[in-house]
PDB file of C-alpha atoms in Angstrom:
ATOM      1  CA  UNK A  73      81.330 -12.977 -66.711  1.00  0.00           C
ATOM      2  CA  UNK A  74      78.856 -10.198 -67.577  1.00  0.00           C
ATOM      3  CA  UNK A  75      80.317  -6.716 -67.798  1.00  0.00           C
ATOM      4  CA  UNK A  76      79.339  -3.136 -68.517  1.00  0.00           C
ATOM      5  CA  UNK A  77      80.548  -1.936 -71.902  1.00  0.00           C
ATOM      6  CA  UNK A  78      80.989   1.621 -73.145  1.00  0.00           C
ATOM      7  CA  UNK A  79      81.570   3.214 -76.532  1.00  0.00           C
ATOM      8  CA  UNK A  80      83.521   5.011 -77.746  1.00  0.00           C
ATOM      9  CA  UNK A  81      86.615   4.603 -75.597  1.00  0.00           C
ATOM     10  CA  UNK A  82      87.777   8.085 -76.578  1.00  0.00           C
ATOM     11  CA  UNK A  83      85.770  10.983 -77.998  1.00  0.00           C
ATOM     12  CA  UNK A  84      87.266  14.261 -79.152  1.00  0.00           C
ATOM     13  CA  UNK A  85      84.882  17.114 -79.880  1.00  0.00           C
ATOM     14  CA  UNK A  86      84.833  20.832 -80.428  1.00  0.00           C
ATOM     15  CA  UNK A  87      83.404  23.117 -77.768  1.00  0.00           C
ATOM     16  CA  UNK A  88      79.697  23.682 -78.356  1.00  0.00           C
ATOM     17  CA  UNK A  89      79.147  20.366 -80.098  1.00  0.00           C
ATOM     18  CA  UNK A  90      76.782  17.676 -78.888  1.00  0.00           C
ATOM     19  CA  UNK A  91      78.134  14.303 -77.823  1.00  0.00           C
ATOM     20  CA  UNK A  92      76.407  11.051 -77.007  1.00  0.00           C
ATOM     21  CA  UNK A  93      78.170   8.510 -74.842  1.00  0.00           C
ATOM     22  CA  UNK A  94      76.880   4.994 -74.995  1.00  0.00           C
ATOM     23  CA  UNK A  95      76.725   2.191 -72.479  1.00  0.00           C
ATOM     24  CA  UNK A  96      75.373  -1.312 -72.320  1.00  0.00           C
ATOM     25  CA  UNK A  97      74.724  -2.182 -68.666  1.00  0.00           C
ATOM     26  CA  UNK A  98      74.711  -5.724 -67.340  1.00  0.00           C
ATOM     27  CA  UNK A  99      71.543  -7.313 -68.671  1.00  0.00           C
ATOM     28  CA  UNK A 100      69.664  -8.226 -65.486  1.00  0.00           C
ATOM     29  CA  UNK A 101      70.596  -5.073 -63.597  1.00  0.00           C
ATOM     30  CA  UNK A 102      67.958  -2.579 -62.536  1.00  0.00           C
ATOM     31  CA  UNK A 103      69.756   0.673 -61.726  1.00  0.00           C
ATOM     32  CA  UNK A 104      72.011   2.513 -64.140  1.00  0.00           C
ATOM     33  CA  UNK A 105      74.365   5.377 -63.437  1.00  0.00           C
ATOM     34  CA  UNK A 106      76.709   7.875 -65.007  1.00  0.00           C
ATOM     35  CA  UNK A 107      79.751   9.213 -63.183  1.00  0.00           C
ATOM     36  CA  UNK A 108      82.628  11.342 -64.324  1.00  0.00           C
ATOM     37  CA  UNK A 109      86.240  11.700 -63.251  1.00  0.00           C
ATOM     38  CA  UNK A 110      88.133  14.830 -64.187  1.00  0.00           C
ATOM     39  CA  UNK A 111      91.836  14.090 -64.529  1.00  0.00           C
ATOM     40  CA  UNK A 112      93.443  13.795 -61.114  1.00  0.00           C
ATOM     41  CA  UNK A 113      90.174  14.249 -59.250  1.00  0.00           C
ATOM     42  CA  UNK A 114      87.558  12.108 -57.520  1.00  0.00           C
ATOM     43  CA  UNK A 115      84.925  10.086 -59.284  1.00  0.00           C
ATOM     44  CA  UNK A 116      81.722  12.159 -59.145  1.00  0.00           C
ATOM     45  CA  UNK A 117      78.138  10.967 -59.410  1.00  0.00           C
ATOM     46  CA  UNK A 118      76.067  12.507 -62.190  1.00  0.00           C
ATOM     47  CA  UNK A 119      72.770  10.653 -62.441  1.00  0.00           C
ATOM     48  CA  UNK A 120      70.963   7.432 -61.623  1.00  0.00           C
ATOM     49  CA  UNK A 121      68.217   5.857 -63.706  1.00  0.00           C
ATOM     50  CA  UNK A 122      65.606   3.311 -62.730  1.00  0.00           C
ATOM     51  CA  UNK A 123      62.392   2.109 -64.289  1.00  0.00           C
ATOM     52  CA  UNK A 124      62.915   4.356 -67.322  1.00  0.00           C
ATOM     53  CA  UNK A 125      63.295   7.569 -65.391  1.00  0.00           C
ATOM     54  CA  UNK A 126      65.892   9.561 -63.501  1.00  0.00           C
ATOM     55  CA  UNK A 127      65.855   8.633 -59.811  1.00  0.00           C
ATOM     56  CA  UNK A 128      68.634  10.902 -58.530  1.00  0.00           C
ATOM     57  CA  UNK A 129      70.882  13.542 -60.053  1.00  0.00           C
ATOM     58  CA  UNK A 130      73.717  15.705 -58.799  1.00  0.00           C
ATOM     59  CA  UNK A 131      74.262  19.442 -59.172  1.00  0.00           C
ATOM     60  CA  UNK A 132      76.625  18.702 -62.033  1.00  0.00           C
ATOM     61  CA  UNK A 133      73.794  17.183 -64.068  1.00  0.00           C
ATOM     62  CA  UNK A 134      72.297  20.420 -65.364  1.00  0.00           C
ATOM     63  CA  UNK A 135      70.086  21.104 -68.388  1.00  0.00           C
ATOM     64  CA  UNK A 136      72.985  20.407 -70.747  1.00  0.00           C
ATOM     65  CA  UNK A 137      72.895  16.740 -69.767  1.00  0.00           C
ATOM     66  CA  UNK A 138      70.281  14.133 -70.519  1.00  0.00           C
ATOM     67  CA  UNK A 139      70.046  10.363 -70.290  1.00  0.00           C
ATOM     68  CA  UNK A 140      68.017   7.893 -72.224  1.00  0.00           C
ATOM     69  CA  UNK A 141      67.414   4.185 -72.436  1.00  0.00           C
ATOM     70  CA  UNK A 142      66.278   3.978 -76.051  1.00  0.00           C
ATOM     71  CA  UNK A 143      65.894   0.209 -76.078  1.00  0.00           C
ATOM     72  CA  UNK A 144      66.259  -2.763 -73.768  1.00  0.00           C
ATOM     73  CA  UNK A 145      70.032  -2.715 -73.705  1.00  0.00           C
ATOM     74  CA  UNK A 146      71.556   0.722 -74.357  1.00  0.00           C
ATOM     75  CA  UNK A 147      71.867   3.578 -71.878  1.00  0.00           C
ATOM     76  CA  UNK A 148      73.107   6.912 -73.189  1.00  0.00           C
ATOM     77  CA  UNK A 149      74.393  10.183 -71.813  1.00  0.00           C
ATOM     78  CA  UNK A 150      74.000  13.239 -74.021  1.00  0.00           C
ATOM     79  CA  UNK A 151      75.797  16.517 -73.507  1.00  0.00           C
ATOM     80  CA  UNK A 152      74.048  19.104 -75.662  1.00  0.00           C
ATOM     81  CA  UNK A 153      76.674  21.825 -75.932  1.00  0.00           C
ATOM     82  CA  UNK A 154      80.026  20.725 -74.623  1.00  0.00           C
ATOM     83  CA  UNK A 155      82.286  23.028 -72.638  1.00  0.00           C
ATOM     84  CA  UNK A 156      86.000  22.759 -72.013  1.00  0.00           C
ATOM     85  CA  UNK A 157      85.294  21.772 -68.415  1.00  0.00           C
ATOM     86  CA  UNK A 158      83.297  18.746 -69.582  1.00  0.00           C
ATOM     87  CA  UNK A 159      86.587  17.074 -70.481  1.00  0.00           C
ATOM     88  CA  UNK A 160      86.758  14.024 -68.244  1.00  0.00           C
ATOM     89  CA  UNK A 161      86.480  10.268 -68.115  1.00  0.00           C
ATOM     90  CA  UNK A 162      82.818   9.281 -68.086  1.00  0.00           C
ATOM     91  CA  UNK A 163      81.879   6.004 -66.461  1.00  0.00           C
ATOM     92  CA  UNK A 164      78.661   4.099 -66.795  1.00  0.00           C
ATOM     93  CA  UNK A 165      77.695   1.699 -64.018  1.00  0.00           C
ATOM     94  CA  UNK A 166      74.894  -0.667 -63.174  1.00  0.00           C
ATOM     95  CA  UNK A 167      73.653  -2.362 -60.040  1.00  0.00           C
ATOM     96  CA  UNK A 168      71.791  -5.557 -59.463  1.00  0.00           C
ATOM     97  CA  UNK A 169      69.706  -6.743 -56.544  1.00  0.00           C
ATOM     98  CA  UNK A 170      72.737  -7.259 -54.292  1.00  0.00           C
ATOM     99  CA  UNK A 171      73.775  -3.580 -54.676  1.00  0.00           C
ATOM    100  CA  UNK A 172      77.200  -4.372 -56.117  1.00  0.00           C
ATOM    101  CA  UNK A 173      77.887  -1.577 -58.585  1.00  0.00           C
ATOM    102  CA  UNK A 174      79.904  -2.516 -61.643  1.00  0.00           C
ATOM    103  CA  UNK A 175      81.573   0.058 -63.825  1.00  0.00           C
ATOM    104  CA  UNK A 176      82.369   0.129 -67.498  1.00  0.00           C
ATOM    105  CA  UNK A 177      85.851   0.922 -68.835  1.00  0.00           C
ATOM    106  CA  UNK A 178      84.945   4.566 -69.392  1.00  0.00           C
ATOM    107  CA  UNK A 179      84.831   7.040 -72.271  1.00  0.00           C
ATOM    108  CA  UNK A 180      87.532   9.679 -72.259  1.00  0.00           C
ATOM    109  CA  UNK A 181      85.919  12.892 -73.519  1.00  0.00           C
ATOM    110  CA  UNK A 182      88.219  15.638 -74.718  1.00  0.00           C
ATOM    111  CA  UNK A 183      86.640  18.994 -75.531  1.00  0.00           C
ATOM    112  CA  UNK A 184      88.808  21.312 -77.624  1.00  0.00           C
TER     113      UNK A 184
ATOM    114  CA  UNK B  63      87.191  15.144 -43.932  1.00  0.00           C
ATOM    115  CA  UNK B  64      84.839  14.519 -46.806  1.00  0.00           C
ATOM    116  CA  UNK B  65      82.637  11.479 -47.317  1.00  0.00           C
ATOM    117  CA  UNK B  66      84.802   8.493 -48.216  1.00  0.00           C
ATOM    118  CA  UNK B  67      88.305   9.735 -47.565  1.00  0.00           C
ATOM    119  CA  UNK B  68      91.139   7.256 -47.829  1.00  0.00           C
ATOM    120  CA  UNK B  69      94.276   7.196 -45.768  1.00  0.00           C
ATOM    121  CA  UNK B  70      97.125   7.183 -46.598  1.00  0.00           C
ATOM    122  CA  UNK B  71      97.072   9.068 -49.896  1.00  0.00           C
ATOM    123  CA  UNK B  72     100.066   7.049 -51.075  1.00  0.00           C
ATOM    124  CA  UNK B  73     101.603   3.799 -49.912  1.00  0.00           C
ATOM    125  CA  UNK B  74     104.747   2.097 -51.160  1.00  0.00           C
ATOM    126  CA  UNK B  75     105.614  -1.454 -50.068  1.00  0.00           C
ATOM    127  CA  UNK B  76     107.734  -4.412 -51.121  1.00  0.00           C
ATOM    128  CA  UNK B  77     106.260  -7.373 -52.901  1.00  0.00           C
ATOM    129  CA  UNK B  78     105.063  -9.949 -50.379  1.00  0.00           C
ATOM    130  CA  UNK B  79     104.209  -7.399 -47.711  1.00  0.00           C
ATOM    131  CA  UNK B  80     100.685  -6.574 -46.608  1.00  0.00           C
ATOM    132  CA  UNK B  81      99.040  -3.282 -47.535  1.00  0.00           C
ATOM    133  CA  UNK B  82      96.410  -1.629 -45.371  1.00  0.00           C
ATOM    134  CA  UNK B  83      94.291   1.275 -46.560  1.00  0.00           C
ATOM    135  CA  UNK B  84      91.727   3.094 -44.480  1.00  0.00           C
ATOM    136  CA  UNK B  85      88.572   4.934 -45.379  1.00  0.00           C
ATOM    137  CA  UNK B  86      86.476   7.303 -43.294  1.00  0.00           C
ATOM    138  CA  UNK B  87      83.038   8.616 -44.080  1.00  0.00           C
ATOM    139  CA  UNK B  88      80.530  10.966 -42.487  1.00  0.00           C
ATOM    140  CA  UNK B  89      76.927   9.973 -43.165  1.00  0.00           C
ATOM    141  CA  UNK B  90      74.940   6.787 -42.530  1.00  0.00           C
ATOM    142  CA  UNK B  91      75.496   4.216 -45.214  1.00  0.00           C
ATOM    143  CA  UNK B  92      73.724   1.222 -46.692  1.00  0.00           C
ATOM    144  CA  UNK B  93      76.976  -0.311 -47.912  1.00  0.00           C
ATOM    145  CA  UNK B  94      80.593   0.468 -48.656  1.00  0.00           C
ATOM    146  CA  UNK B  95      82.416  -0.771 -51.729  1.00  0.00           C
ATOM    147  CA  UNK B  96      86.098  -0.872 -52.599  1.00  0.00           C
ATOM    148  CA  UNK B  97      87.421  -0.402 -56.111  1.00  0.00           C
ATOM    149  CA  UNK B  98      90.760  -0.598 -57.864  1.00  0.00           C
ATOM    150  CA  UNK B  99      91.762   1.672 -60.724  1.00  0.00           C
ATOM    151  CA  UNK B 100      94.862   1.277 -62.798  1.00  0.00           C
ATOM    152  CA  UNK B 101      96.177   4.530 -64.225  1.00  0.00           C
ATOM    153  CA  UNK B 102      93.726   5.987 -66.724  1.00  0.00           C
ATOM    154  CA  UNK B 103      91.596   2.857 -66.743  1.00  0.00           C
ATOM    155  CA  UNK B 104      88.215   1.758 -65.450  1.00  0.00           C
ATOM    156  CA  UNK B 105      87.072   0.984 -61.917  1.00  0.00           C
ATOM    157  CA  UNK B 106      87.275  -2.657 -60.947  1.00  0.00           C
ATOM    158  CA  UNK B 107      84.875  -3.748 -58.233  1.00  0.00           C
ATOM    159  CA  UNK B 108      86.685  -5.530 -55.407  1.00  0.00           C
ATOM    160  CA  UNK B 109      84.262  -6.082 -52.570  1.00  0.00           C
ATOM    161  CA  UNK B 110      81.028  -4.812 -51.013  1.00  0.00           C
ATOM    162  CA  UNK B 111      80.420  -4.787 -47.280  1.00  0.00           C
ATOM    163  CA  UNK B 112      76.974  -4.035 -45.924  1.00  0.00           C
ATOM    164  CA  UNK B 113      76.300  -1.793 -42.957  1.00  0.00           C
ATOM    165  CA  UNK B 114      75.360  -4.784 -40.794  1.00  0.00           C
ATOM    166  CA  UNK B 115      78.581  -6.655 -41.594  1.00  0.00           C
ATOM    167  CA  UNK B 116      81.867  -6.221 -39.757  1.00  0.00           C
ATOM    168  CA  UNK B 117      84.319  -8.165 -41.874  1.00  0.00           C
ATOM    169  CA  UNK B 118      84.459  -9.723 -45.300  1.00  0.00           C
ATOM    170  CA  UNK B 119      87.067 -11.703 -47.195  1.00  0.00           C
ATOM    171  CA  UNK B 120      87.701 -12.283 -50.861  1.00  0.00           C
ATOM    172  CA  UNK B 121      90.898 -14.060 -51.819  1.00  0.00           C
ATOM    173  CA  UNK B 122      93.809 -11.922 -50.590  1.00  0.00           C
ATOM    174  CA  UNK B 123      91.455  -9.091 -49.634  1.00  0.00           C
ATOM    175  CA  UNK B 124      90.047  -8.469 -46.196  1.00  0.00           C
ATOM    176  CA  UNK B 125      87.667  -5.603 -45.537  1.00  0.00           C
ATOM    177  CA  UNK B 126      86.446  -4.416 -42.169  1.00  0.00           C
ATOM    178  CA  UNK B 127      83.686  -1.963 -41.365  1.00  0.00           C
ATOM    179  CA  UNK B 128      83.159  -0.090 -38.117  1.00  0.00           C
ATOM    180  CA  UNK B 129      79.931   1.884 -38.406  1.00  0.00           C
ATOM    181  CA  UNK B 130      80.364   3.398 -34.929  1.00  0.00           C
ATOM    182  CA  UNK B 131      83.610   5.009 -36.100  1.00  0.00           C
ATOM    183  CA  UNK B 132      82.369   5.442 -39.671  1.00  0.00           C
ATOM    184  CA  UNK B 133      85.478   3.793 -41.007  1.00  0.00           C
ATOM    185  CA  UNK B 134      86.561   0.866 -43.127  1.00  0.00           C
ATOM    186  CA  UNK B 135      89.866  -0.751 -43.930  1.00  0.00           C
ATOM    187  CA  UNK B 136      91.097  -2.775 -46.886  1.00  0.00           C
ATOM    188  CA  UNK B 137      93.907  -5.222 -46.300  1.00  0.00           C
ATOM    189  CA  UNK B 138      95.732  -6.795 -49.222  1.00  0.00           C
ATOM    190  CA  UNK B 139      97.887  -9.684 -48.072  1.00  0.00           C
ATOM    191  CA  UNK B 140     101.017 -10.969 -49.787  1.00  0.00           C
ATOM    192  CA  UNK B 141     101.034  -8.078 -52.236  1.00  0.00           C
ATOM    193  CA  UNK B 142     102.216  -8.440 -55.826  1.00  0.00           C
ATOM    194  CA  UNK B 143     103.578  -5.919 -58.304  1.00  0.00           C
ATOM    195  CA  UNK B 144     100.291  -6.315 -60.210  1.00  0.00           C
ATOM    196  CA  UNK B 145      98.442  -4.869 -57.188  1.00  0.00           C
ATOM    197  CA  UNK B 146      99.974  -1.468 -57.997  1.00  0.00           C
ATOM    198  CA  UNK B 147      96.959   0.803 -58.564  1.00  0.00           C
ATOM    199  CA  UNK B 148      94.739   3.383 -56.921  1.00  0.00           C
ATOM    200  CA  UNK B 149      92.234   2.037 -54.436  1.00  0.00           C
ATOM    201  CA  UNK B 150      88.981   3.830 -53.678  1.00  0.00           C
ATOM    202  CA  UNK B 151      86.271   3.346 -51.125  1.00  0.00           C
ATOM    203  CA  UNK B 152      82.778   4.387 -52.114  1.00  0.00           C
ATOM    204  CA  UNK B 153      79.731   4.686 -49.904  1.00  0.00           C
ATOM    205  CA  UNK B 154      76.076   4.228 -50.768  1.00  0.00           C
ATOM    206  CA  UNK B 155      73.702   6.366 -48.714  1.00  0.00           C
ATOM    207  CA  UNK B 156      71.022   4.813 -46.571  1.00  0.00           C
ATOM    208  CA  UNK B 157      68.522   7.474 -47.625  1.00  0.00           C
ATOM    209  CA  UNK B 158      68.494   6.751 -51.351  1.00  0.00           C
ATOM    210  CA  UNK B 159      67.032   3.710 -53.046  1.00  0.00           C
ATOM    211  CA  UNK B 160      69.250   4.446 -56.045  1.00  0.00           C
ATOM    212  CA  UNK B 161      72.350   3.763 -53.915  1.00  0.00           C
ATOM    213  CA  UNK B 162      74.560   6.101 -55.921  1.00  0.00           C
ATOM    214  CA  UNK B 163      78.131   6.026 -54.702  1.00  0.00           C
ATOM    215  CA  UNK B 164      80.247   8.785 -53.188  1.00  0.00           C
ATOM    216  CA  UNK B 165      83.926   8.182 -53.805  1.00  0.00           C
ATOM    217  CA  UNK B 166      86.959   9.141 -51.808  1.00  0.00           C
ATOM    218  CA  UNK B 167      90.188  10.537 -53.202  1.00  0.00           C
ATOM    219  CA  UNK B 168      91.886   7.161 -53.192  1.00  0.00           C
ATOM    220  CA  UNK B 169      95.104   5.590 -51.996  1.00  0.00           C
ATOM    221  CA  UNK B 170      97.857   5.153 -54.584  1.00  0.00           C
ATOM    222  CA  UNK B 171      99.487   1.808 -53.818  1.00  0.00           C
ATOM    223  CA  UNK B 172     102.887   0.996 -55.292  1.00  0.00           C
ATOM    224  CA  UNK B 173     104.202  -2.532 -54.852  1.00  0.00           C
ATOM    225  CA  UNK B 174     107.892  -2.756 -55.583  1.00  0.00           C
ATOM    226  CA  UNK B 175     109.223  -6.013 -57.045  1.00  0.00           C
TER     227      UNK B 175
END
């Protein structure tokens, strides 16, 4: 069964460093998303991406964040200068025509 | 309450019993989806119910949707210890074509063997 994959599973970085989180959405899906979940808190929407551009973004998704689909399969989230409060689980998701949204296993980002 | 709030926050039952979790939301939705999350792990998609549907089944899962009350329920029948997890409802807004999801705080279900 097709699934969303994410790498790495765990990323540790120093405050101020740039990180790139990678995702491979399900191949025939059209919409791609990034969410985050701070430990013990709700899953929060960051950004959605369709037709090679951002379609929606939340207040969390400020200028420090960017997304890219560099080729036909990968979807990346870049955080330019990480802060302590960026520590969270980051989930990639994708949606097909029936609107079912499937999530990847997540990347746990730890900012020291 | 906030969009997509689950009730109860925690539920503990014996194996074999049924578990019912409720979700309330505030704005008009296109669909509502239920997810399971084991501690520290990813979100597993369980079921999607559209705004024009009232009930849906998938295996031991039964989901209802009442758009007039802006509420949904997830019933897990004949629960197993492996059903122990957090369960979240998530709503997709009617106003956005991107259908990004707004999640609730979740219900922590513990099934005792």
